[in-house]
Tab-separated table of C-alpha atoms and ligand atoms in Angstrom:
chain	number	residue	atom	x	y	z
A	1	MET	CA	-23.014	11.011	-12.036
A	2	THR	CA	-21.948	11.959	-15.720
A	3	ASP	CA	-19.304	14.641	-14.988
A	4	SER	CA	-16.791	15.413	-16.987
A	5	ARG	CA	-14.260	14.639	-14.433
A	6	GLY	CA	-14.763	11.090	-15.086
A	7	ASN	CA	-16.246	8.023	-12.615
A	8	PHE	CA	-16.585	4.606	-12.140
A	9	SER	CA	-18.257	2.343	-14.697
A	10	SER	CA	-19.724	-0.317	-11.495
A	11	ARG	CA	-19.640	-1.408	-8.488
A	12	LEU	CA	-17.395	-4.027	-9.416
A	13	GLY	CA	-15.533	-1.298	-11.258
A	14	PHE	CA	-14.093	0.012	-8.293
A	15	ILE	CA	-14.111	-1.772	-5.556
A	16	LEU	CA	-11.456	-3.547	-7.555
A	17	ALA	CA	-9.792	0.475	-8.511
A	18	ALA	CA	-10.224	0.646	-4.127
A	19	ALA	CA	-8.561	-2.561	-3.742
A	20	GLY	CA	-6.000	-2.728	-6.469
A	21	SER	CA	-5.238	0.721	-4.845
A	22	ALA	CA	-4.541	-0.431	-1.223
A	23	VAL	CA	-3.308	-4.479	-2.058
A	24	GLY	CA	-0.212	-3.976	-2.865
A	25	LEU	CA	4.201	-3.962	-2.047
A	26	GLY	CA	3.753	-3.428	1.195
A	27	ASN	CA	0.567	-7.280	0.966
A	28	ILE	CA	3.377	-9.334	-0.621
A	29	TRP	CA	6.736	-7.585	0.310
A	30	ARG	CA	6.217	-6.041	3.825
A	31	PHE	CA	3.332	-8.053	5.668
A	32	PRO	CA	5.143	-11.640	5.289
A	33	TYR	CA	8.529	-10.125	6.025
A	34	LEU	CA	6.608	-8.429	9.196
A	35	ALA	CA	4.738	-11.601	9.985
A	36	GLY	CA	7.851	-13.741	10.286
A	37	GLN	CA	10.020	-11.565	12.291
A	38	ASN	CA	6.426	-10.758	14.862
A	39	GLY	CA	5.842	-14.621	15.817
A	40	GLY	CA	4.031	-15.466	11.930
A	41	ALA	CA	0.453	-15.905	13.596
A	42	ALA	CA	-0.301	-14.049	16.607
A	43	PHE	CA	1.204	-10.448	13.723
A	44	LEU	CA	-1.475	-12.419	11.485
A	45	PHE	CA	-4.153	-11.495	14.060
A	46	ILE	CA	-3.257	-8.431	15.659
A	47	TYR	CA	-3.721	-6.909	12.291
A	48	LEU	CA	-7.269	-8.489	11.640
A	49	ILE	CA	-7.955	-5.887	14.560
A	50	PHE	CA	-6.400	-3.413	13.882
A	51	ILE	CA	-7.748	-3.562	10.044
A	52	PHE	CA	-11.251	-3.928	12.263
A	53	LEU	CA	-10.762	-1.298	14.684
A	54	LEU	CA	-9.625	1.600	12.930
A	55	CYS	CA	-8.702	0.811	9.350
A	56	TYR	CA	-12.202	0.220	8.048
A	57	PRO	CA	-13.947	3.082	9.523
A	58	VAL	CA	-11.644	5.134	8.156
A	59	MET	CA	-11.803	3.814	5.011
A	60	VAL	CA	-15.592	4.292	5.178
A	61	GLY	CA	-14.834	8.351	5.985
A	62	GLU	CA	-13.221	9.164	3.169
A	63	LEU	CA	-15.173	7.615	0.903
A	64	ALA	CA	-18.408	9.297	2.253
A	65	ILE	CA	-16.289	12.283	2.047
A	66	GLY	CA	-15.065	12.275	-1.599
A	67	ARG	CA	-18.642	11.581	-2.681
A	68	ALA	CA	-20.160	13.720	-0.676
A	69	ALA	CA	-18.326	16.610	-1.885
A	70	ASN	CA	-17.651	15.216	-5.775
A	71	SER	CA	-13.565	16.493	-5.816
A	72	ASP	CA	-9.773	15.358	-5.210
A	73	ALA	CA	-8.438	15.230	-2.019
A	74	PHE	CA	-7.823	18.731	-1.796
A	75	GLY	CA	-10.967	20.558	-3.321
A	76	SER	CA	-13.068	18.403	-0.830
A	77	TYR	CA	-12.440	18.988	2.125
A	78	SER	CA	-12.208	22.426	1.137
A	79	LYS	CA	-15.477	22.427	-0.246
A	80	LEU	CA	-17.694	20.601	2.990
A	81	GLY	CA	-14.947	22.637	6.010
A	82	GLY	CA	-13.506	25.496	4.267
A	83	LYS	CA	-10.406	26.756	2.258
A	84	ARG	CA	-8.755	25.923	5.276
A	85	TRP	CA	-9.243	22.084	5.201
A	86	GLY	CA	-8.462	22.076	2.262
A	87	TYR	CA	-4.939	22.195	3.241
A	88	LEU	CA	-5.631	19.278	4.359
A	89	GLY	CA	-6.369	17.711	2.063
A	90	LEU	CA	-3.658	19.498	0.270
A	91	PHE	CA	-0.984	17.579	2.655
A	92	GLY	CA	-2.332	13.851	1.344
A	93	VAL	CA	-1.520	14.792	-2.500
A	94	LEU	CA	2.118	16.154	-0.964
A	95	ALA	CA	2.245	12.349	1.415
A	96	GLY	CA	1.481	10.736	-2.033
A	97	ILE	CA	3.856	12.178	-3.945
A	98	LEU	CA	6.250	11.301	-1.112
A	99	VAL	CA	5.347	7.347	-1.020
A	100	LEU	CA	4.621	7.171	-5.131
A	101	SER	CA	8.937	8.171	-5.232
A	102	PHE	CA	10.173	6.037	-3.067
A	103	TYR	CA	7.074	3.365	-3.927
A	104	ASN	CA	8.094	3.095	-7.642
A	105	VAL	CA	12.011	2.658	-6.462
A	106	VAL	CA	10.739	-0.855	-5.209
A	107	ALA	CA	8.634	-0.905	-7.530
A	108	GLY	CA	11.535	-0.766	-10.198
A	109	TRP	CA	12.717	-3.475	-8.689
A	110	ALA	CA	10.687	-5.803	-8.688
A	111	PHE	CA	10.386	-5.593	-12.011
A	112	GLY	CA	13.667	-5.686	-13.314
A	113	TYR	CA	13.492	-9.024	-10.649
A	114	PHE	CA	11.219	-10.736	-12.987
A	115	VAL	CA	12.656	-9.210	-16.109
A	116	GLU	CA	15.878	-10.794	-15.116
A	117	ILE	CA	14.482	-14.333	-13.451
A	118	ALA	CA	12.268	-15.242	-16.449
A	119	PHE	CA	14.058	-14.120	-19.140
A	120	GLY	CA	17.856	-13.335	-17.619
A	121	SER	CA	19.995	-15.719	-15.853
A	122	LEU	CA	18.974	-14.031	-12.700
A	123	LEU	CA	18.703	-17.366	-10.917
A	124	ASN	CA	21.900	-18.397	-12.229
A	125	GLU	CA	24.017	-16.203	-8.913
A	126	LYS	CA	25.561	-18.780	-6.024
A	127	ASP	CA	24.929	-15.923	-4.095
A	128	PHE	CA	21.312	-14.830	-3.156
A	129	GLY	CA	22.636	-11.991	-0.880
A	130	SER	CA	25.112	-10.079	-2.806
A	131	PHE	CA	23.504	-9.777	-5.588
A	132	TYR	CA	20.908	-8.202	-4.677
A	133	PHE	CA	22.511	-5.373	-2.918
A	134	ASN	CA	25.346	-4.628	-5.918
A	135	TYR	CA	21.676	-4.792	-7.677
A	136	VAL	CA	20.051	-1.697	-5.506
A	137	ASN	CA	23.584	-0.088	-5.666
A	138	ASP	CA	24.142	-0.302	-9.219
A	139	ILE	CA	22.093	1.734	-11.207
A	140	ARG	CA	22.270	1.134	-14.501
A	141	ASP	CA	20.147	-1.577	-15.028
A	142	ASN	CA	17.055	-0.266	-11.910
A	143	PHE	CA	16.959	3.026	-12.921
A	144	TRP	CA	15.250	2.286	-16.282
A	145	PHE	CA	12.664	-0.454	-14.892
A	146	SER	CA	12.002	2.232	-12.269
A	147	VAL	CA	11.505	4.645	-15.831
A	148	ALA	CA	9.565	1.932	-17.780
A	149	PHE	CA	7.073	1.703	-14.893
A	150	MET	CA	6.784	5.078	-14.229
A	151	THR	CA	6.131	4.988	-18.148
A	152	ILE	CA	3.200	2.787	-17.650
A	153	THR	CA	1.322	3.550	-14.599
A	154	SER	CA	1.279	7.214	-15.970
A	155	TRP	CA	0.243	5.896	-19.317
A	156	VAL	CA	-2.447	3.713	-17.452
A	157	VAL	CA	-3.953	6.789	-15.379
A	158	SER	CA	-3.996	9.816	-18.439
A	159	ARG	CA	-6.067	7.343	-19.936
A	160	GLY	CA	-8.883	8.524	-17.102
A	161	VAL	CA	-10.989	6.784	-14.604
A	162	GLN	CA	-12.840	4.483	-17.045
A	163	LYS	CA	-10.900	3.362	-19.435
A	164	GLY	CA	-7.054	4.159	-17.461
A	165	VAL	CA	-7.677	3.472	-14.095
A	166	GLU	CA	-11.163	0.975	-13.546
A	167	ALA	CA	-10.543	-1.278	-16.964
A	168	ALA	CA	-6.562	-1.593	-15.798
A	169	ASN	CA	-7.749	-3.570	-12.301
A	170	LYS	CA	-10.402	-4.824	-13.541
A	171	ILE	CA	-7.474	-7.289	-15.426
A	172	MET	CA	-4.600	-7.029	-12.684
A	173	MET	CA	-6.829	-7.620	-9.961
A	174	PRO	CA	-7.983	-10.713	-10.927
A	175	ALA	CA	-4.342	-12.578	-12.254
A	176	LEU	CA	-3.508	-11.492	-9.439
A	177	TYR	CA	-5.730	-13.919	-7.227
A	178	ILE	CA	-4.708	-16.846	-9.879
A	179	LEU	CA	-1.184	-15.826	-9.532
A	180	LEU	CA	-1.239	-16.112	-6.360
A	181	LEU	CA	-3.927	-19.338	-5.928
A	182	SER	CA	-1.924	-20.836	-8.526
A	183	LEU	CA	1.235	-20.024	-6.227
A	184	ILE	CA	-0.097	-21.533	-2.614
A	185	VAL	CA	-1.488	-24.552	-4.574
A	186	TYR	CA	2.055	-25.430	-5.565
A	187	SER	CA	4.145	-24.638	-2.543
A	188	LEU	CA	1.474	-26.373	-0.648
A	189	THR	CA	2.758	-29.136	-2.362
A	190	LEU	CA	6.951	-28.476	-1.609
A	191	PRO	CA	8.106	-31.076	0.882
A	192	ASN	CA	7.772	-29.460	4.578
A	193	ALA	CA	6.116	-26.543	3.681
A	194	MET	CA	3.199	-27.465	6.719
A	195	SER	CA	6.209	-26.452	9.138
A	196	GLY	CA	6.162	-23.384	6.955
A	197	VAL	CA	2.055	-23.143	7.665
A	198	LYS	CA	2.006	-23.751	11.019
A	199	PHE	CA	4.539	-21.193	11.828
A	200	TYR	CA	2.296	-19.091	10.081
A	201	LEU	CA	-1.337	-20.237	11.074
A	202	VAL	CA	-0.894	-21.036	14.516
A	203	PRO	CA	-0.478	-18.251	17.150
A	204	ASP	CA	1.478	-18.448	20.248
A	205	LEU	CA	-0.157	-15.175	22.490
A	206	SER	CA	3.672	-14.516	24.120
A	207	GLU	CA	5.634	-13.706	21.260
A	208	ILE	CA	3.118	-10.370	21.523
A	209	LYS	CA	5.277	-7.344	22.349
A	210	ILE	CA	4.600	-3.656	22.037
A	211	GLN	CA	6.614	-4.158	17.950
A	212	THR	CA	4.120	-6.790	17.110
A	213	VAL	CA	1.659	-4.117	18.398
A	214	PHE	CA	3.222	-1.322	16.554
A	215	ASP	CA	4.279	-3.310	13.373
A	216	GLY	CA	0.866	-4.147	13.815
A	217	LEU	CA	-0.786	-0.708	13.600
A	218	ARG	CA	1.481	0.575	11.257
A	219	GLN	CA	1.014	-2.302	8.591
A	220	ALA	CA	-2.451	-2.199	8.734
A	221	PHE	CA	-2.511	1.782	8.191
A	222	PHE	CA	0.051	1.966	5.247
A	223	SER	CA	-1.312	-1.375	3.556
A	224	LEU	CA	-5.104	0.163	2.719
A	225	GLY	CA	-3.838	2.830	1.146
A	226	LEU	CA	-5.148	5.460	4.163
A	227	GLY	CA	-4.987	9.124	5.194
A	228	MET	CA	-3.795	10.527	1.725
A	229	GLY	CA	-6.963	11.158	-0.059
A	230	THR	CA	-7.186	8.134	-2.026
A	231	MET	CA	-10.419	6.565	-1.213
A	232	ILE	CA	-11.824	10.660	-1.087
A	233	THR	CA	-10.602	10.712	-4.723
A	234	TYR	CA	-12.625	7.111	-5.546
A	235	GLY	CA	-15.234	8.377	-3.479
A	236	SER	CA	-15.793	11.032	-5.891
A	237	TYR	CA	-16.487	9.244	-8.806
A	238	VAL	CA	-18.289	6.307	-6.840
A	239	SER	CA	-22.300	7.128	-7.950
A	240	LYS	CA	-24.654	7.950	-5.436
A	241	LYS	CA	-26.770	5.007	-5.925
A	242	GLN	CA	-23.755	2.890	-4.252
A	243	ASN	CA	-23.515	1.652	-0.801
A	244	LEU	CA	-20.621	2.905	0.318
A	245	ILE	CA	-20.969	0.921	3.699
A	246	SER	CA	-20.615	-2.369	2.343
A	247	SER	CA	-18.360	-1.417	-0.055
A	248	ALA	CA	-15.481	-0.587	2.769
A	249	ALA	CA	-15.779	-3.705	3.927
A	250	VAL	CA	-15.209	-6.345	0.551
A	251	ILE	CA	-11.878	-3.138	-0.479
A	252	SER	CA	-11.037	-4.171	3.410
A	253	VAL	CA	-11.013	-7.811	3.280
A	254	ALA	CA	-10.083	-8.319	-0.439
A	255	ASP	CA	-6.701	-6.661	0.608
A	256	THR	CA	-6.438	-8.609	3.783
A	257	MET	CA	-6.655	-11.649	2.329
A	258	VAL	CA	-4.492	-10.824	-0.532
A	259	ALA	CA	-1.812	-9.898	2.415
A	260	PHE	CA	-2.385	-13.310	3.798
A	261	LEU	CA	-2.274	-15.274	1.189
A	262	SER	CA	0.606	-13.699	0.275
A	263	GLY	CA	2.359	-15.788	3.669
A	264	LEU	CA	0.398	-18.278	2.589
A	265	MET	CA	2.350	-18.742	-0.175
A	266	ILE	CA	5.578	-17.949	0.977
A	267	PHE	CA	5.698	-19.867	4.115
A	268	PRO	CA	5.791	-23.085	2.767
A	269	LEU	CA	8.677	-21.849	0.056
A	270	VAL	CA	10.615	-19.950	3.246
A	271	PHE	CA	10.527	-23.852	4.550
A	272	SER	CA	10.410	-25.438	2.310
A	273	GLN	CA	13.886	-24.895	1.720
A	274	SER	CA	14.698	-25.114	5.672
A	275	MET	CA	15.558	-21.343	5.445
A	276	SER	CA	14.244	-17.932	8.225
A	277	PRO	CA	11.419	-16.468	7.669
A	278	SER	CA	12.715	-13.503	9.981
A	279	GLU	CA	15.054	-12.710	7.237
A	280	GLY	CA	13.301	-8.791	7.126
A	281	PRO	CA	12.842	-6.573	4.092
A	282	PRO	CA	15.419	-8.830	1.439
A	283	LEU	CA	13.130	-12.240	2.573
A	284	VAL	CA	11.462	-11.170	-0.762
A	285	PHE	CA	14.872	-10.340	-2.551
A	286	MET	CA	17.032	-12.471	-0.785
A	287	VAL	CA	15.740	-15.122	0.453
A	288	LEU	CA	13.451	-16.340	-2.278
A	289	PRO	CA	15.646	-16.325	-5.106
A	290	LYS	CA	17.312	-18.454	-3.756
A	291	VAL	CA	13.788	-20.285	-2.898
A	292	PHE	CA	13.369	-20.903	-6.822
A	293	HIS	CA	17.308	-21.280	-7.766
A	294	GLU	CA	17.086	-24.753	-5.943
A	295	MET	CA	13.994	-25.756	-7.871
A	296	GLY	CA	16.026	-26.008	-10.799
A	297	PRO	CA	16.503	-23.974	-13.951
A	298	ILE	CA	12.881	-24.842	-16.135
A	299	LEU	CA	10.631	-24.666	-13.088
A	300	GLY	CA	12.199	-21.608	-11.083
A	301	LYS	CA	12.103	-19.367	-13.747
A	302	PHE	CA	8.301	-19.927	-14.232
A	303	VAL	CA	8.169	-19.777	-10.476
A	304	GLY	CA	9.957	-16.918	-9.647
A	305	GLY	CA	8.846	-15.638	-12.982
A	306	SER	CA	5.440	-15.723	-12.451
A	307	PHE	CA	5.806	-14.245	-8.242
A	308	PHE	CA	7.488	-11.699	-9.002
A	309	LEU	CA	5.677	-10.829	-11.990
A	310	LEU	CA	2.153	-11.028	-8.915
A	311	LEU	CA	4.710	-8.552	-6.847
A	312	CYS	CA	4.532	-5.780	-9.813
A	313	PHE	CA	0.989	-6.440	-10.771
A	314	ALA	CA	0.185	-5.549	-6.964
A	315	ALA	CA	2.675	-2.685	-7.505
A	316	LEU	CA	1.393	-1.348	-10.929
A	317	THR	CA	-2.063	-1.526	-8.660
A	318	SER	CA	-0.788	0.925	-6.079
A	319	THR	CA	1.275	3.066	-8.660
A	320	ILE	CA	-2.098	4.000	-10.497
A	321	SER	CA	-4.597	5.346	-7.108
A	322	LEU	CA	-1.062	6.749	-5.757
A	323	LEU	CA	-0.975	8.768	-9.217
A	324	GLU	CA	-4.576	9.763	-9.409
A	325	VAL	CA	-4.266	11.789	-6.578
A	326	PRO	CA	-2.320	14.640	-7.270
A	327	THR	CA	-3.576	13.978	-10.553
A	328	ALA	CA	-7.231	14.638	-9.571
A	329	TYR	CA	-5.488	17.333	-7.151
A	330	LEU	CA	-4.182	19.265	-10.892
A	331	VAL	CA	-7.180	17.860	-12.816
A	332	ASP	CA	-9.825	19.439	-10.121
A	333	GLN	CA	-8.533	22.899	-9.297
A	334	LYS	CA	-5.717	23.720	-11.601
A	335	LYS	CA	-8.149	22.720	-14.546
A	336	ILE	CA	-5.021	21.244	-15.712
A	337	LYS	CA	-5.651	19.046	-18.993
A	338	ARG	CA	-5.474	15.324	-17.817
A	339	GLU	CA	-2.716	14.087	-20.014
A	340	TYR	CA	-0.394	17.565	-19.108
A	341	ALA	CA	-0.863	16.628	-15.336
A	342	VAL	CA	-0.309	13.366	-15.921
A	343	TRP	CA	3.234	13.182	-16.678
A	344	GLY	CA	3.889	16.144	-15.481
A	345	LEU	CA	3.493	14.845	-11.790
A	346	ALA	CA	5.357	11.760	-12.975
A	347	LEU	CA	8.851	13.715	-13.786
A	348	ILE	CA	8.852	15.626	-11.216
A	349	ILE	CA	8.383	12.049	-8.716
A	350	PHE	CA	10.202	9.842	-10.333
A	351	ILE	CA	12.824	13.252	-9.175
A	352	VAL	CA	11.614	13.607	-6.159
A	353	GLY	CA	12.817	9.506	-5.665
A	354	LEU	CA	15.741	10.552	-7.295
A	355	PRO	CA	17.315	10.089	-3.673
A	356	SER	CA	15.558	7.402	-2.490
A	357	MET	CA	17.021	5.111	-5.340
A	358	LEU	CA	20.661	5.955	-4.847
A	359	SER	CA	20.869	5.969	-1.138
A	360	GLN	CA	21.256	1.956	-2.171
A	361	GLY	CA	24.887	2.032	-1.625
A	362	LEU	CA	25.754	4.001	-5.447
A	363	ILE	CA	25.994	7.359	-2.247
A	364	PRO	CA	27.539	7.449	1.030
A	365	THR	CA	25.423	10.087	2.590
A	366	LEU	CA	22.299	8.639	1.329
A	367	ASN	CA	23.230	5.100	2.371
A	368	ASN	CA	23.419	6.690	6.237
A	369	LEU	CA	21.792	9.271	7.453
A	370	PRO	CA	23.371	10.963	10.417
A	371	PHE	CA	20.388	13.017	11.619
A	372	TYR	CA	18.969	9.635	10.849
A	373	ARG	CA	20.631	6.886	12.558
A	374	GLY	CA	22.337	5.443	10.255
A	375	LYS	CA	19.493	4.741	7.831
A	376	ASP	CA	18.825	5.567	4.382
A	377	ALA	CA	17.245	7.902	2.643
A	378	LEU	CA	14.680	5.589	1.005
A	379	THR	CA	13.131	4.254	5.232
A	380	PHE	CA	13.224	7.831	5.932
A	381	VAL	CA	10.728	9.344	2.729
A	382	SER	CA	8.977	5.550	4.192
A	383	ASP	CA	8.878	6.194	7.420
A	384	THR	CA	7.860	10.028	7.139
A	385	CYS	CA	5.139	8.587	4.737
A	386	ASP	CA	4.242	6.808	7.128
A	387	ILE	CA	4.038	9.717	9.433
A	388	MET	CA	1.729	12.108	6.989
A	389	LEU	CA	-0.139	9.033	6.491
A	390	THR	CA	-1.355	8.195	10.278
A	391	ILE	CA	-1.432	12.690	11.011
A	392	GLY	CA	-3.574	13.023	7.860
A	393	GLY	CA	-5.920	10.042	8.895
A	394	CYS	CA	-5.507	11.477	12.080
A	395	LEU	CA	-7.249	14.773	11.233
A	396	MET	CA	-9.574	13.578	8.474
A	397	CYS	CA	-11.310	12.133	12.318
A	398	VAL	CA	-11.071	15.595	13.224
A	399	PHE	CA	-12.635	16.886	10.428
A	400	ILE	CA	-15.572	14.743	9.864
A	401	SER	CA	-16.217	15.038	13.790
A	402	PHE	CA	-15.413	18.962	15.448
A	403	GLN	CA	-16.105	20.481	11.779
A	404	TRP	CA	-17.895	17.749	8.703
A	405	LYS	CA	-19.770	16.536	11.714
A	406	ILE	CA	-20.603	12.912	11.996
A	407	SER	CA	-23.973	13.261	11.305
A	408	ASN	CA	-23.680	14.806	7.511
A	409	MET	CA	-20.904	11.495	7.529
A	410	ASN	CA	-24.393	9.489	8.189
A	411	GLN	CA	-26.800	11.450	5.483
A	412	GLU	CA	-23.700	10.590	3.206
A	413	LEU	CA	-23.227	6.726	3.781
A	414	TYR	CA	-27.212	6.720	4.236
A	415	GLN	CA	-27.189	7.357	0.684
A	416	GLY	CA	-27.663	3.497	-1.515
A	417	SER	CA	-28.246	1.904	1.665
A	418	THR	CA	-30.474	0.683	3.690
A	419	ILE	CA	-29.094	1.405	6.334
A	420	ARG	CA	-29.489	3.634	9.629
A	421	ALA	CA	-28.278	5.493	12.541
A	422	ASN	CA	-30.030	2.547	14.587
A	423	SER	CA	-28.372	-0.296	13.018
A	424	LEU	CA	-25.103	-1.424	14.964
A	425	ILE	CA	-23.237	-0.451	12.026
A	426	SER	CA	-24.296	3.078	11.726
A	427	LYS	CA	-22.990	2.934	15.642
A	428	TYR	CA	-20.276	1.313	15.188
A	429	ILE	CA	-19.091	3.506	12.752
A	430	ASN	CA	-19.341	7.213	14.336
A	431	PHE	CA	-17.492	5.589	17.547
A	432	THR	CA	-14.934	4.467	16.750
A	433	ILE	CA	-14.319	7.977	13.869
A	434	ARG	CA	-15.500	9.880	17.139
A	435	PHE	CA	-13.178	8.110	19.134
A	436	VAL	CA	-10.817	5.265	18.913
A	437	CYS	CA	-9.523	6.713	15.168
A	438	PRO	CA	-8.041	9.756	15.828
A	439	LEU	CA	-6.527	8.332	19.050
A	440	LEU	CA	-5.410	5.038	18.197
A	441	LEU	CA	-3.493	7.108	15.032
A	442	ALA	CA	-1.783	9.660	17.024
A	443	PHE	CA	-0.584	7.184	19.430
A	444	LEU	CA	1.126	5.685	16.449
A	445	SER	CA	2.204	8.780	14.879
A	446	ILE	CA	4.210	9.310	18.105
A	447	LEU	CA	5.427	5.834	18.226
A	448	ILE	CA	6.687	6.071	15.074
A	449	VAL	CA	8.995	8.511	15.676
A	450	ILE	CA	10.137	7.146	19.235
A	451	ASP	CA	10.737	4.425	16.802
A	452	LYS	CA	12.460	6.503	14.186
A	453	PHE	CA	15.099	8.318	16.800
A	454	ILE	CA	14.945	6.450	19.793
A	455	GLY	CA	14.477	3.679	18.129
A	456	LEU	CA	11.174	0.765	20.399
A	457	SER	CA	13.177	-1.683	22.011
A	458	ASN	CA	15.622	0.971	23.592
A	459	LEU	CA	12.790	2.466	25.678
B	1	LIG	N1	-1.362	-0.080	0.271
B	1	LIG	C1	-0.307	-0.669	-0.650
B	1	LIG	C2	0.345	-0.743	0.126
B	1	LIG	O1	0.150	-1.953	0.822
B	1	LIG	C3	-0.181	1.733	-0.921
B	1	LIG	C4	-0.807	2.926	-1.007
B	1	LIG	C5	-0.018	3.349	0.421
B	1	LIG	C6	-0.887	3.163	-1.676
B	1	LIG	C7	-0.638	4.884	-0.040
B	1	LIG	C8	-2.072	3.800	-1.453
B	1	LIG	C9	-1.831	5.299	-0.553
B	1	LIG	O2	1.784	-1.287	-0.923
């Protein structure tokens, strides 16, 4: 494929870029705290089931659509199903814009923490809880860190698929694994580390509640970055010679590994300082800095700096794909030059993200949305995105089954692969896309709405 849209140069380049899209704050920030709140190993168990049952087939479906149509999310759906279906692609593009708007705010915090720990005096603080609240509330610093993060993302994406997206992931993904593994080796040598490992790895199945299943399902889907056309867009840059069925498996495993390994790094750290693993969202920003503080000034700076650098790399590999989706749309559909599309979008997305940034205390109404059970705007946007992604994923399955047809998907998948209709894996993908995935995703969308407006625990 040598068209002007760009393409990945190799299978490795594609897999690293797609795995980079999946690996993000979700793996290192959200997965461990959800696991911590939901009984550790029990959560991991549920999570793995959903990766296999739901996420893998949806990823295969998205990749097939993208490669068959060789276009952005909107273009792909319109080409294969008519203009009306194109709006589903557009819905994904909008979801991408919204996800990036709040994601970049959190990425800005991670970037700020990295700089303040490695080169500043953050670890000398006395109370990391109040530091965190002041930090996210007072936007004088983190505004600029967010600007910086968006600028780096835009610069990478503006360089194009091969020289930007692929090249950046080829460096960052291996670096991310190396950092992660080094931190695990270190954390396992700490006193009491094994209690953390035990908490994380020995399942207590009695811990599995409806909330565990809900959180696991939701996290698995978000973590692979599905439902908004990321994999459609990336699939459109992949050559027909490549095997999408096995690539999707490698990408899912690579993503799951990072989530799993993050837990293996974080819980021993937390247990070594006898802290609670169930702190929720602040786990990474409030509990870990205390752990790094206890390590003493030099080691703490080094280990803490490495941890937040890791978080920044993970976030960046995701923000790149999030920006690529709307960029591809503008380049393919509106024939806008890539550079202009990227920088224009970056500005708009940054502005859309301002309410999330200001919602951490600075503007009280945004911090306490009356129609949203008093939660803040960032949570509201992030929850809205989750619903958009699950609806997008559900409709994608409907699209494949009823409009494009499973047989056309299979035809696309069999290119570059020796797998044929009678193989187990092909039957599995067809069955799950037709029945399991749309039902699970419809169920999940409803659960998210109930959880957010009423609260699952109130049921
Ligand atoms: N998967 C990413 C994460 O886990 C987030 C993401 C969502 C990326 C949607 C792309 C699309 O952090």
